[in-house]
PDB file of C-alpha atoms in Angstrom:
ATOM      1  CA  UNK A 582      -9.846   5.202  -1.761  1.00 72.00           C
ATOM      2  CA  UNK A 583      -8.272   5.457   1.702  1.00 81.00           C
ATOM      3  CA  UNK A 584      -6.089   2.556   2.772  1.00 91.00           C
ATOM      4  CA  UNK A 585      -4.258   1.307   5.821  1.00 96.00           C
ATOM      5  CA  UNK A 586      -0.521   1.738   5.368  1.00 96.00           C
ATOM      6  CA  UNK A 587       2.093  -0.572   6.857  1.00 97.00           C
ATOM      7  CA  UNK A 588       5.852  -0.656   6.730  1.00 97.00           C
ATOM      8  CA  UNK A 589       8.084  -2.418   6.117  1.00 97.00           C
ATOM      9  CA  UNK A 590       6.391  -4.951   3.838  1.00 95.00           C
ATOM     10  CA  UNK A 591       9.093  -7.530   4.505  1.00 96.00           C
ATOM     11  CA  UNK A 592      11.548  -7.923   7.366  1.00 97.00           C
ATOM     12  CA  UNK A 593      14.253 -10.522   7.872  1.00 97.00           C
ATOM     13  CA  UNK A 594      16.004 -10.585  11.201  1.00 97.00           C
ATOM     14  CA  UNK A 595      18.038 -12.886  13.363  1.00 96.00           C
ATOM     15  CA  UNK A 596      16.706 -14.269  16.605  1.00 95.00           C
ATOM     16  CA  UNK A 597      17.353 -12.114  19.658  1.00 96.00           C
ATOM     17  CA  UNK A 598      17.255  -8.948  17.567  1.00 97.00           C
ATOM     18  CA  UNK A 599      14.640  -6.232  17.940  1.00 97.00           C
ATOM     19  CA  UNK A 600      12.109  -5.442  15.215  1.00 98.00           C
ATOM     20  CA  UNK A 601       9.444  -2.790  14.839  1.00 98.00           C
ATOM     21  CA  UNK A 602       6.450  -2.466  12.561  1.00 98.00           C
ATOM     22  CA  UNK A 603       4.531   0.686  11.751  1.00 98.00           C
ATOM     23  CA  UNK A 604       0.886   1.187  10.852  1.00 98.00           C
ATOM     24  CA  UNK A 605      -1.052   4.242   9.705  1.00 97.00           C
ATOM     25  CA  UNK A 606      -4.810   3.611   9.807  1.00 96.00           C
ATOM     26  CA  UNK A 607      -7.477   5.172   7.654  1.00 95.00           C
ATOM     27  CA  UNK A 608      -7.997   8.765   8.695  1.00 93.00           C
ATOM     28  CA  UNK A 609     -10.686   9.139  11.315  1.00 92.00           C
ATOM     29  CA  UNK A 610     -10.765   5.494  12.338  1.00 93.00           C
ATOM     30  CA  UNK A 611     -10.777   5.331  16.121  1.00 92.00           C
ATOM     31  CA  UNK A 612     -10.035   1.633  16.443  1.00 93.00           C
ATOM     32  CA  UNK A 613      -6.764   0.022  15.435  1.00 96.00           C
ATOM     33  CA  UNK A 614      -5.910  -3.674  15.540  1.00 96.00           C
ATOM     34  CA  UNK A 615      -2.729  -5.671  15.253  1.00 97.00           C
ATOM     35  CA  UNK A 616      -3.136  -9.285  14.133  1.00 97.00           C
ATOM     36  CA  UNK A 617      -0.623 -12.078  13.690  1.00 97.00           C
ATOM     37  CA  UNK A 618      -1.211 -14.597  10.913  1.00 94.00           C
ATOM     38  CA  UNK A 619       0.871 -17.742  10.994  1.00 94.00           C
ATOM     39  CA  UNK A 620       1.155 -19.538   7.663  1.00 89.00           C
ATOM     40  CA  UNK A 621      -1.873 -21.750   7.086  1.00 87.00           C
ATOM     41  CA  UNK A 622      -3.937 -20.148   9.833  1.00 91.00           C
ATOM     42  CA  UNK A 623      -6.385 -17.310  10.229  1.00 93.00           C
ATOM     43  CA  UNK A 624      -5.365 -13.989  11.772  1.00 95.00           C
ATOM     44  CA  UNK A 625      -5.285 -13.800  15.553  1.00 95.00           C
ATOM     45  CA  UNK A 626      -5.693 -10.530  17.414  1.00 95.00           C
ATOM     46  CA  UNK A 627      -2.630  -9.403  19.345  1.00 97.00           C
ATOM     47  CA  UNK A 628      -3.720  -5.977  20.531  1.00 96.00           C
ATOM     48  CA  UNK A 629      -6.575  -3.544  19.962  1.00 95.00           C
ATOM     49  CA  UNK A 630      -6.612   0.207  20.533  1.00 95.00           C
ATOM     50  CA  UNK A 631      -9.558   2.497  20.962  1.00 93.00           C
ATOM     51  CA  UNK A 632      -8.036   5.906  20.262  1.00 93.00           C
ATOM     52  CA  UNK A 633      -4.781   5.838  22.242  1.00 93.00           C
ATOM     53  CA  UNK A 634      -5.932   3.289  24.838  1.00 93.00           C
ATOM     54  CA  UNK A 635      -5.378  -0.448  24.763  1.00 94.00           C
ATOM     55  CA  UNK A 636      -8.728  -2.230  25.111  1.00 92.00           C
ATOM     56  CA  UNK A 637      -7.572  -5.802  24.457  1.00 92.00           C
ATOM     57  CA  UNK A 638      -4.073  -7.219  24.704  1.00 94.00           C
ATOM     58  CA  UNK A 639      -4.997 -10.595  26.139  1.00 92.00           C
ATOM     59  CA  UNK A 640      -3.116 -12.501  23.412  1.00 93.00           C
ATOM     60  CA  UNK A 641      -0.056 -10.255  23.312  1.00 95.00           C
ATOM     61  CA  UNK A 642       3.110 -11.949  24.631  1.00 94.00           C
ATOM     62  CA  UNK A 643       3.972  -9.083  26.890  1.00 93.00           C
ATOM     63  CA  UNK A 644       7.392 -10.357  27.840  1.00 95.00           C
ATOM     64  CA  UNK A 645       8.637  -9.580  24.337  1.00 97.00           C
ATOM     65  CA  UNK A 646       5.926  -7.669  22.465  1.00 97.00           C
ATOM     66  CA  UNK A 647       4.875  -4.079  22.980  1.00 97.00           C
ATOM     67  CA  UNK A 648       2.537  -1.767  21.123  1.00 97.00           C
ATOM     68  CA  UNK A 649       1.763   1.894  21.292  1.00 96.00           C
ATOM     69  CA  UNK A 650      -0.519   4.441  19.686  1.00 96.00           C
ATOM     70  CA  UNK A 651       0.601   7.588  21.404  1.00 85.00           C
ATOM     71  CA  UNK A 652      -1.542  10.207  19.682  1.00 88.00           C
ATOM     72  CA  UNK A 653      -4.384   7.919  18.734  1.00 86.00           C
ATOM     73  CA  UNK A 654      -3.368   7.875  15.086  1.00 92.00           C
ATOM     74  CA  UNK A 655      -0.480   5.712  13.878  1.00 96.00           C
ATOM     75  CA  UNK A 656       0.876   2.769  15.817  1.00 97.00           C
ATOM     76  CA  UNK A 657       4.062   0.780  16.335  1.00 98.00           C
ATOM     77  CA  UNK A 658       4.367  -2.886  17.248  1.00 98.00           C
ATOM     78  CA  UNK A 659       7.737  -4.002  18.624  1.00 98.00           C
ATOM     79  CA  UNK A 660       9.261  -7.394  19.291  1.00 98.00           C
ATOM     80  CA  UNK A 661      12.336  -7.673  21.484  1.00 97.00           C
ATOM     81  CA  UNK A 662      13.948 -10.146  21.361  1.00 96.00           C
ATOM     82  CA  UNK A 663      12.606 -11.885  18.273  1.00 97.00           C
ATOM     83  CA  UNK A 664      12.280 -15.671  18.369  1.00 96.00           C
ATOM     84  CA  UNK A 665      12.058 -18.198  15.561  1.00 96.00           C
ATOM     85  CA  UNK A 666       8.381 -18.772  16.314  1.00 95.00           C
ATOM     86  CA  UNK A 667       7.607 -15.115  15.646  1.00 97.00           C
ATOM     87  CA  UNK A 668       7.933 -15.661  11.905  1.00 97.00           C
ATOM     88  CA  UNK A 669       4.514 -14.701  10.553  1.00 96.00           C
ATOM     89  CA  UNK A 670       2.537 -12.021   8.747  1.00 95.00           C
ATOM     90  CA  UNK A 671       1.686  -9.070  10.964  1.00 97.00           C
ATOM     91  CA  UNK A 672      -1.489  -7.340   9.873  1.00 96.00           C
ATOM     92  CA  UNK A 673      -2.792  -3.970  10.939  1.00 97.00           C
ATOM     93  CA  UNK A 674      -6.456  -3.060  10.575  1.00 96.00           C
ATOM     94  CA  UNK A 675      -8.646  -0.126  11.461  1.00 95.00           C
ATOM     95  CA  UNK A 676     -12.345   0.539  11.784  1.00 93.00           C
ATOM     96  CA  UNK A 677     -14.683   3.386  12.672  1.00 89.00           C
ATOM     97  CA  UNK A 678     -15.966   3.657  16.212  1.00 81.00           C
ATOM     98  CA  UNK A 679     -19.452   2.362  15.422  1.00 74.00           C
ATOM     99  CA  UNK A 680     -20.097  -1.293  16.386  1.00 70.00           C
ATOM    100  CA  UNK A 681     -20.257  -4.142  13.862  1.00 71.00           C
ATOM    101  CA  UNK A 682     -18.282  -2.216  11.296  1.00 81.00           C
ATOM    102  CA  UNK A 683     -15.992  -4.138   9.036  1.00 89.00           C
ATOM    103  CA  UNK A 684     -12.283  -3.803   9.582  1.00 93.00           C
ATOM    104  CA  UNK A 685     -10.010  -2.498   6.844  1.00 94.00           C
ATOM    105  CA  UNK A 686      -6.688  -4.280   6.597  1.00 95.00           C
ATOM    106  CA  UNK A 687      -3.283  -3.099   5.494  1.00 96.00           C
ATOM    107  CA  UNK A 688      -1.003  -5.171   3.234  1.00 94.00           C
ATOM    108  CA  UNK A 689       0.863  -6.652   6.200  1.00 95.00           C
ATOM    109  CA  UNK A 690       4.495  -7.085   7.204  1.00 96.00           C
ATOM    110  CA  UNK A 691       5.982 -10.504   6.598  1.00 95.00           C
ATOM    111  CA  UNK A 692       8.543 -11.245   9.292  1.00 97.00           C
ATOM    112  CA  UNK A 693      11.144 -13.965   8.929  1.00 97.00           C
ATOM    113  CA  UNK A 694      13.297 -14.757  11.954  1.00 97.00           C
ATOM    114  CA  UNK A 695      16.467 -16.717  11.206  1.00 96.00           C
TER     115      UNK A 695
ATOM    116  CA  UNK B 992     -16.556 -18.964  23.524  1.00 77.00           C
ATOM    117  CA  UNK B 993     -17.121 -17.692  20.015  1.00 84.00           C
ATOM    118  CA  UNK B 994     -15.651 -19.721  17.184  1.00 91.00           C
ATOM    119  CA  UNK B 995     -15.938 -20.399  13.483  1.00 95.00           C
ATOM    120  CA  UNK B 996     -15.049 -23.521  11.549  1.00 96.00           C
ATOM    121  CA  UNK B 997     -14.199 -23.811   7.888  1.00 97.00           C
ATOM    122  CA  UNK B 998     -14.359 -27.543   7.236  1.00 96.00           C
ATOM    123  CA  UNK B 999     -12.631 -27.482   3.840  1.00 96.00           C
ATOM    124  CA  UNK B1000      -8.958 -26.622   3.436  1.00 96.00           C
ATOM    125  CA  UNK B1001      -9.423 -26.261  -0.310  1.00 97.00           C
ATOM    126  CA  UNK B1002     -12.277 -25.994  -2.762  1.00 98.00           C
ATOM    127  CA  UNK B1003     -11.775 -26.643  -6.458  1.00 98.00           C
ATOM    128  CA  UNK B1004     -14.260 -25.436  -9.050  1.00 98.00           C
ATOM    129  CA  UNK B1005     -14.305 -24.948 -12.792  1.00 98.00           C
ATOM    130  CA  UNK B1006     -14.653 -21.453 -14.184  1.00 98.00           C
ATOM    131  CA  UNK B1007     -18.280 -20.612 -14.831  1.00 97.00           C
ATOM    132  CA  UNK B1008     -19.606 -23.084 -12.273  1.00 98.00           C
ATOM    133  CA  UNK B1009     -21.213 -22.030  -8.997  1.00 97.00           C
ATOM    134  CA  UNK B1010     -19.018 -22.065  -5.921  1.00 97.00           C
ATOM    135  CA  UNK B1011     -19.675 -22.520  -2.223  1.00 98.00           C
ATOM    136  CA  UNK B1012     -17.219 -22.022   0.622  1.00 98.00           C
ATOM    137  CA  UNK B1013     -18.537 -23.360   3.912  1.00 98.00           C
ATOM    138  CA  UNK B1014     -18.505 -21.798   7.357  1.00 98.00           C
ATOM    139  CA  UNK B1015     -20.177 -22.826  10.600  1.00 97.00           C
ATOM    140  CA  UNK B1016     -20.168 -20.800  13.781  1.00 95.00           C
ATOM    141  CA  UNK B1017     -20.645 -21.122  17.501  1.00 93.00           C
ATOM    142  CA  UNK B1018     -21.692 -18.029  19.441  1.00 87.00           C
ATOM    143  CA  UNK B1019     -23.458 -16.997  22.573  1.00 84.00           C
ATOM    144  CA  UNK B1020     -26.063 -14.444  21.645  1.00 83.00           C
ATOM    145  CA  UNK B1021     -26.636 -12.905  18.257  1.00 84.00           C
ATOM    146  CA  UNK B1022     -24.079 -13.780  15.598  1.00 89.00           C
ATOM    147  CA  UNK B1023     -22.275 -11.058  13.684  1.00 91.00           C
ATOM    148  CA  UNK B1024     -20.539 -12.767  10.778  1.00 94.00           C
ATOM    149  CA  UNK B1025     -18.054 -11.638   8.146  1.00 96.00           C
ATOM    150  CA  UNK B1026     -16.296 -12.941   5.057  1.00 97.00           C
ATOM    151  CA  UNK B1027     -12.880 -11.706   3.940  1.00 97.00           C
ATOM    152  CA  UNK B1028     -10.666 -12.648   1.003  1.00 97.00           C
ATOM    153  CA  UNK B1029      -6.864 -12.648   0.929  1.00 94.00           C
ATOM    154  CA  UNK B1030      -4.727 -12.631  -2.203  1.00 90.00           C
ATOM    155  CA  UNK B1031      -1.057 -13.737  -2.031  1.00 84.00           C
ATOM    156  CA  UNK B1032       1.119 -11.469   0.109  1.00 76.00           C
ATOM    157  CA  UNK B1033      -1.759  -9.068   0.651  1.00 80.00           C
ATOM    158  CA  UNK B1034      -3.948  -8.041   3.535  1.00 85.00           C
ATOM    159  CA  UNK B1035      -7.539  -9.130   3.925  1.00 93.00           C
ATOM    160  CA  UNK B1036     -10.307  -7.526   1.898  1.00 94.00           C
ATOM    161  CA  UNK B1037     -13.846  -7.288   3.231  1.00 94.00           C
ATOM    162  CA  UNK B1038     -16.493  -9.098   1.166  1.00 96.00           C
ATOM    163  CA  UNK B1039     -19.702  -8.982   3.188  1.00 96.00           C
ATOM    164  CA  UNK B1040     -21.237  -9.170   6.639  1.00 94.00           C
ATOM    165  CA  UNK B1041     -24.379 -10.363   8.383  1.00 94.00           C
ATOM    166  CA  UNK B1042     -25.618  -8.302  11.301  1.00 89.00           C
ATOM    167  CA  UNK B1043     -29.372  -8.700  11.135  1.00 83.00           C
ATOM    168  CA  UNK B1044     -32.156  -8.803   8.593  1.00 84.00           C
ATOM    169  CA  UNK B1045     -32.328 -10.840   5.398  1.00 88.00           C
ATOM    170  CA  UNK B1046     -30.668 -14.212   5.521  1.00 92.00           C
ATOM    171  CA  UNK B1047     -29.167 -13.699   2.066  1.00 95.00           C
ATOM    172  CA  UNK B1048     -26.433 -11.075   2.156  1.00 95.00           C
ATOM    173  CA  UNK B1049     -24.961  -9.626  -1.012  1.00 96.00           C
ATOM    174  CA  UNK B1050     -21.407  -8.386  -1.103  1.00 95.00           C
ATOM    175  CA  UNK B1051     -18.514  -7.350  -3.290  1.00 92.00           C
ATOM    176  CA  UNK B1052     -17.424  -8.947  -6.586  1.00 93.00           C
ATOM    177  CA  UNK B1053     -20.698 -10.849  -7.020  1.00 95.00           C
ATOM    178  CA  UNK B1054     -20.374 -12.844  -3.809  1.00 97.00           C
ATOM    179  CA  UNK B1055     -23.253 -13.552  -1.475  1.00 97.00           C
ATOM    180  CA  UNK B1056     -23.679 -15.499   1.731  1.00 97.00           C
ATOM    181  CA  UNK B1057     -26.595 -17.326   3.255  1.00 96.00           C
ATOM    182  CA  UNK B1058     -27.153 -17.120   6.982  1.00 96.00           C
ATOM    183  CA  UNK B1059     -28.851 -20.211   8.406  1.00 95.00           C
ATOM    184  CA  UNK B1060     -29.582 -19.974  12.097  1.00 93.00           C
ATOM    185  CA  UNK B1061     -30.852 -23.531  12.541  1.00 93.00           C
ATOM    186  CA  UNK B1062     -27.715 -24.977  10.970  1.00 95.00           C
ATOM    187  CA  UNK B1063     -25.435 -22.280  12.447  1.00 95.00           C
ATOM    188  CA  UNK B1064     -23.924 -21.768   9.029  1.00 97.00           C
ATOM    189  CA  UNK B1065     -22.874 -18.806   6.918  1.00 97.00           C
ATOM    190  CA  UNK B1066     -21.760 -20.232   3.577  1.00 98.00           C
ATOM    191  CA  UNK B1067     -20.207 -18.001   0.916  1.00 98.00           C
ATOM    192  CA  UNK B1068     -21.537 -18.419  -2.614  1.00 98.00           C
ATOM    193  CA  UNK B1069     -21.130 -17.129  -6.132  1.00 98.00           C
ATOM    194  CA  UNK B1070     -23.267 -18.189  -9.099  1.00 97.00           C
ATOM    195  CA  UNK B1071     -20.427 -18.237 -11.631  1.00 97.00           C
ATOM    196  CA  UNK B1072     -16.784 -18.534 -10.581  1.00 97.00           C
ATOM    197  CA  UNK B1073     -13.930 -16.640 -12.219  1.00 97.00           C
ATOM    198  CA  UNK B1074     -10.280 -17.666 -12.330  1.00 96.00           C
ATOM    199  CA  UNK B1075      -9.540 -14.354 -10.602  1.00 95.00           C
ATOM    200  CA  UNK B1076     -11.611 -15.512  -7.608  1.00 96.00           C
ATOM    201  CA  UNK B1077      -8.803 -17.922  -6.717  1.00 96.00           C
ATOM    202  CA  UNK B1078      -7.638 -16.827  -3.277  1.00 96.00           C
ATOM    203  CA  UNK B1079      -7.822 -17.601   0.433  1.00 96.00           C
ATOM    204  CA  UNK B1080     -11.207 -16.983   2.057  1.00 98.00           C
ATOM    205  CA  UNK B1081     -11.777 -16.389   5.756  1.00 97.00           C
ATOM    206  CA  UNK B1082     -14.976 -16.500   7.740  1.00 97.00           C
ATOM    207  CA  UNK B1083     -15.041 -14.500  10.985  1.00 96.00           C
ATOM    208  CA  UNK B1084     -17.358 -13.865  13.905  1.00 93.00           C
ATOM    209  CA  UNK B1085     -17.438 -10.808  16.118  1.00 89.00           C
ATOM    210  CA  UNK B1086     -16.485 -11.632  19.660  1.00 80.00           C
ATOM    211  CA  UNK B1087     -19.406 -10.922  21.960  1.00 71.00           C
ATOM    212  CA  UNK B1088     -17.292  -9.547  24.780  1.00 68.00           C
ATOM    213  CA  UNK B1089     -14.828  -7.488  22.814  1.00 64.00           C
ATOM    214  CA  UNK B1090     -14.635  -4.116  21.161  1.00 73.00           C
ATOM    215  CA  UNK B1091     -15.487  -5.399  17.682  1.00 79.00           C
ATOM    216  CA  UNK B1092     -12.780  -8.069  17.948  1.00 85.00           C
ATOM    217  CA  UNK B1093     -12.989 -10.658  15.166  1.00 91.00           C
ATOM    218  CA  UNK B1094     -12.308 -14.360  15.537  1.00 92.00           C
ATOM    219  CA  UNK B1095     -11.257 -15.919  12.254  1.00 95.00           C
ATOM    220  CA  UNK B1096     -11.524 -19.403  10.872  1.00 96.00           C
ATOM    221  CA  UNK B1097      -8.471 -21.177   9.500  1.00 95.00           C
ATOM    222  CA  UNK B1098      -9.325 -20.234   5.934  1.00 97.00           C
ATOM    223  CA  UNK B1099     -10.310 -22.076   2.759  1.00 98.00           C
ATOM    224  CA  UNK B1100      -8.262 -21.910  -0.380  1.00 97.00           C
ATOM    225  CA  UNK B1101     -10.404 -21.542  -3.467  1.00 97.00           C
ATOM    226  CA  UNK B1102      -8.925 -22.690  -6.760  1.00 97.00           C
ATOM    227  CA  UNK B1103     -10.878 -21.882  -9.916  1.00 97.00           C
ATOM    228  CA  UNK B1104      -9.659 -23.778 -12.967  1.00 96.00           C
ATOM    229  CA  UNK B1105     -10.113 -22.522 -16.541  1.00 94.00           C
TER     230      UNK B1105
END
């Protein structure tokens, strides 16, 4: 069964450092999502791609976060500089282009900022 | 604005007993509702969705959910709980204005005791 891949699974960094997360969606899925899940809360969308274009980044802290999906396949989410409050699980998901389809989630990257 | 509420932080149930995890929603327009489950240090797994049609939706692992428009609820149910069902459960609603963006509730932890 096809799965969404993410790496690394765990990342520990010091504040002010740069971090990057990678996601490889299920083959053929046009839509890719990055969510942030703070402990004890539900996931919150950071950025959404349709193919290589950003269609929603309204909740992305653009002063420090950036995301790209250059060829419309895999994606990278970057934080620079990291802050203590960025400690969270970062989840990537993908879905087919058709509306109302469920999203398929990767295992996530747990980020700890010291 | 679209939103979902999960009024219970935790639900405790004995193995073999029926379980219910509650979710209420607030939407403008037709509701598109989802349930996901999350095991420790894992991504979210899709359980079921309501788009249209029958109010009783059947999903994975023996779970079902009942859509009630008058009560704006979408409660998750299972006739006989298993210890392995112990996990974090999230209700979500599709955002009306987005490209299949999901808005998640805060989650309910289900604990099934032997």
